[in-house]
XYZ file of C-alpha atoms in Angstrom:
148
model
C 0.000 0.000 0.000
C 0.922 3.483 -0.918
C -0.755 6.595 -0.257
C -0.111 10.318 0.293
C -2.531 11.084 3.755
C -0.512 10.543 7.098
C -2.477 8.198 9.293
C -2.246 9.033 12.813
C -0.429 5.452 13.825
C 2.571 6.359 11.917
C 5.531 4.534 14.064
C 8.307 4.567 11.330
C 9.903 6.797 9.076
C 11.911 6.689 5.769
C 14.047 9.620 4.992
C 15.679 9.864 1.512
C 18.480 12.372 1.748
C 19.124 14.231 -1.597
C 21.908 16.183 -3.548
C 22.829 16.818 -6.784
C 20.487 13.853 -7.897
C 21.927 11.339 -5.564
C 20.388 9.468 -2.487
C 22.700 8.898 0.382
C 22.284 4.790 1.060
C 22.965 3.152 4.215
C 24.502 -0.518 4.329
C 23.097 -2.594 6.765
C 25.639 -4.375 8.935
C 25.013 -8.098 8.974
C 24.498 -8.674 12.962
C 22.814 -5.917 15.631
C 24.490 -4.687 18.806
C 24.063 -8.146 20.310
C 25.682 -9.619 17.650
C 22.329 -11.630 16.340
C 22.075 -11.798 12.709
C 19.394 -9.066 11.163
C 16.839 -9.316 8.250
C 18.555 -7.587 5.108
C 22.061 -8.240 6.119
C 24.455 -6.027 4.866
C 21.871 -5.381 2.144
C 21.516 -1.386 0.601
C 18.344 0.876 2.312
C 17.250 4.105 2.303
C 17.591 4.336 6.213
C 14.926 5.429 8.531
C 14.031 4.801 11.819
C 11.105 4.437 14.507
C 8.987 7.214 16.170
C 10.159 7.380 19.904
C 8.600 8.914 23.407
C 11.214 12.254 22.521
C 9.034 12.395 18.977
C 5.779 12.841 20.818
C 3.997 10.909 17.876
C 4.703 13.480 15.336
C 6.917 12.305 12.480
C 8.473 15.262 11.472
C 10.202 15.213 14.693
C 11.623 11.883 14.298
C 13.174 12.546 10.998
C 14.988 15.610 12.232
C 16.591 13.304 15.551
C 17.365 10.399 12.617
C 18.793 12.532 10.524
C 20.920 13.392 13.419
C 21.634 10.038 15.047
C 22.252 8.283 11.992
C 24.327 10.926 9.854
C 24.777 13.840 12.231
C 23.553 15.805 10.176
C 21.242 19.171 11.586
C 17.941 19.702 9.551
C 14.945 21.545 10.453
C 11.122 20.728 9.190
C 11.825 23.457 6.132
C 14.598 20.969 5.254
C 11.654 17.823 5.233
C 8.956 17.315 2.519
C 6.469 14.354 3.420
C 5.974 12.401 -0.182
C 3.991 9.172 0.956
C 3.235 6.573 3.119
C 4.622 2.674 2.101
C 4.027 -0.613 3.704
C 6.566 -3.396 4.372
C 7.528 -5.943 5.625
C 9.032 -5.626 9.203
C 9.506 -9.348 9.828
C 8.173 -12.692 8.049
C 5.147 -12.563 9.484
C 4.606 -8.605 10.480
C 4.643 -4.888 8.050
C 5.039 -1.825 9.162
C 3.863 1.273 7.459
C 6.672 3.930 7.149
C 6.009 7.893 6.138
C 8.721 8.515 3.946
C 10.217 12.060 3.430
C 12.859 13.415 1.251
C 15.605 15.754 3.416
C 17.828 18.737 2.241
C 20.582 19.398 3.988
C 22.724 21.950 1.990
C 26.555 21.475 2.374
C 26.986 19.923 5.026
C 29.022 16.653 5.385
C 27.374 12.914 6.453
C 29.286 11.051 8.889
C 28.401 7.180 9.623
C 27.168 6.711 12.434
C 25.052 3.922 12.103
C 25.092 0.685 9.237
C 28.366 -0.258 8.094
C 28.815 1.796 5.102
C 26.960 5.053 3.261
C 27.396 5.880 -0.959
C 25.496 8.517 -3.120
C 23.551 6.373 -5.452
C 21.453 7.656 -8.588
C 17.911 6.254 -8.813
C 19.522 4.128 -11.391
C 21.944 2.876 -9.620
C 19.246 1.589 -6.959
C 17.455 0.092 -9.786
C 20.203 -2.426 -10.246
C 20.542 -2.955 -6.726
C 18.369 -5.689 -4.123
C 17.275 -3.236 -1.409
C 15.970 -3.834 1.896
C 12.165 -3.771 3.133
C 10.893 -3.664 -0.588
C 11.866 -0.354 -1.029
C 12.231 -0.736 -4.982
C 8.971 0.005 -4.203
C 9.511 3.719 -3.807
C 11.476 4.337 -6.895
C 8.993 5.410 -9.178
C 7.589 7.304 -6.674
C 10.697 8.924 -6.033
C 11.502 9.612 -9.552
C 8.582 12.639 -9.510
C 10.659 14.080 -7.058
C 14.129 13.861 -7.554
C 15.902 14.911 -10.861
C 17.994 12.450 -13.063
């Protein structure tokens, strides 16, 4: 499912990072902090992350502290533009439904701080690669919004 509207139970987000054409990709790592193995392993996403108590529910919010956590990177809602809402799957027998966003953020510089690896990847480029959580799903959608 794929839709524009917010609904109110939104307790993920996807946040597609832009410049110059490019999204900035995350590389899962292949194990979590405990060292268990993850779904996706060290497989290409467009990262994102899960509304916490700080967010109080409001997704905007948890894309800015994302942004932050995952690339320390400082962006502000006029930096955010909501595009859509996509369903996954979250675990073999579970989906989640993410609002996904694309983010600005000028000249500054990510750092990793989460995943194993980052790369600027075309939309092209992602079409050749096996992403995570279906998100090949979003690529035509995300081809309205971000120039070739």
């Amino acid at each position: 499912m794929i839709t524009s509207e917010i609904p109110k139970n939104v307790k993920d987000i996807t946040f597609v990072i832009v410049r110059d054409g490019k999204l900035l990709m995350q590389q899962r790592t292949a194990t979590n902090a405990k060292g268990e193995p993850i779904r996706y392993p060290e497989a290409w996403c467009i990262p994102g992350g899960g509304m916490e108590d700080v967010d109080q529910g409001i997704p905007l919010n948890c894309v800015i502290r994302e942004v932050l956590e995952e690339y320390g990177l400082n962006v502000t809602g006029r930096n955010c533009q909501y595009i859509t809402m996509y369903e996954h799957d979250r675990t073999e027998t579970s989906v989640d439904i993410d609002a996904v966003f694309i983010v600005t953020i000028g000249d500054q510089e990510p750092t990793l701080k989460e995943g194993k690896a980052f790369a600027w990847k075309t939309l092209v480029e992602l079409g050749e690669l096996k992403l995570g959580f279906e998100q090949e799903r979003l690529l035509p959608i995300l081809a309205q919004y971000i120039p070739r």
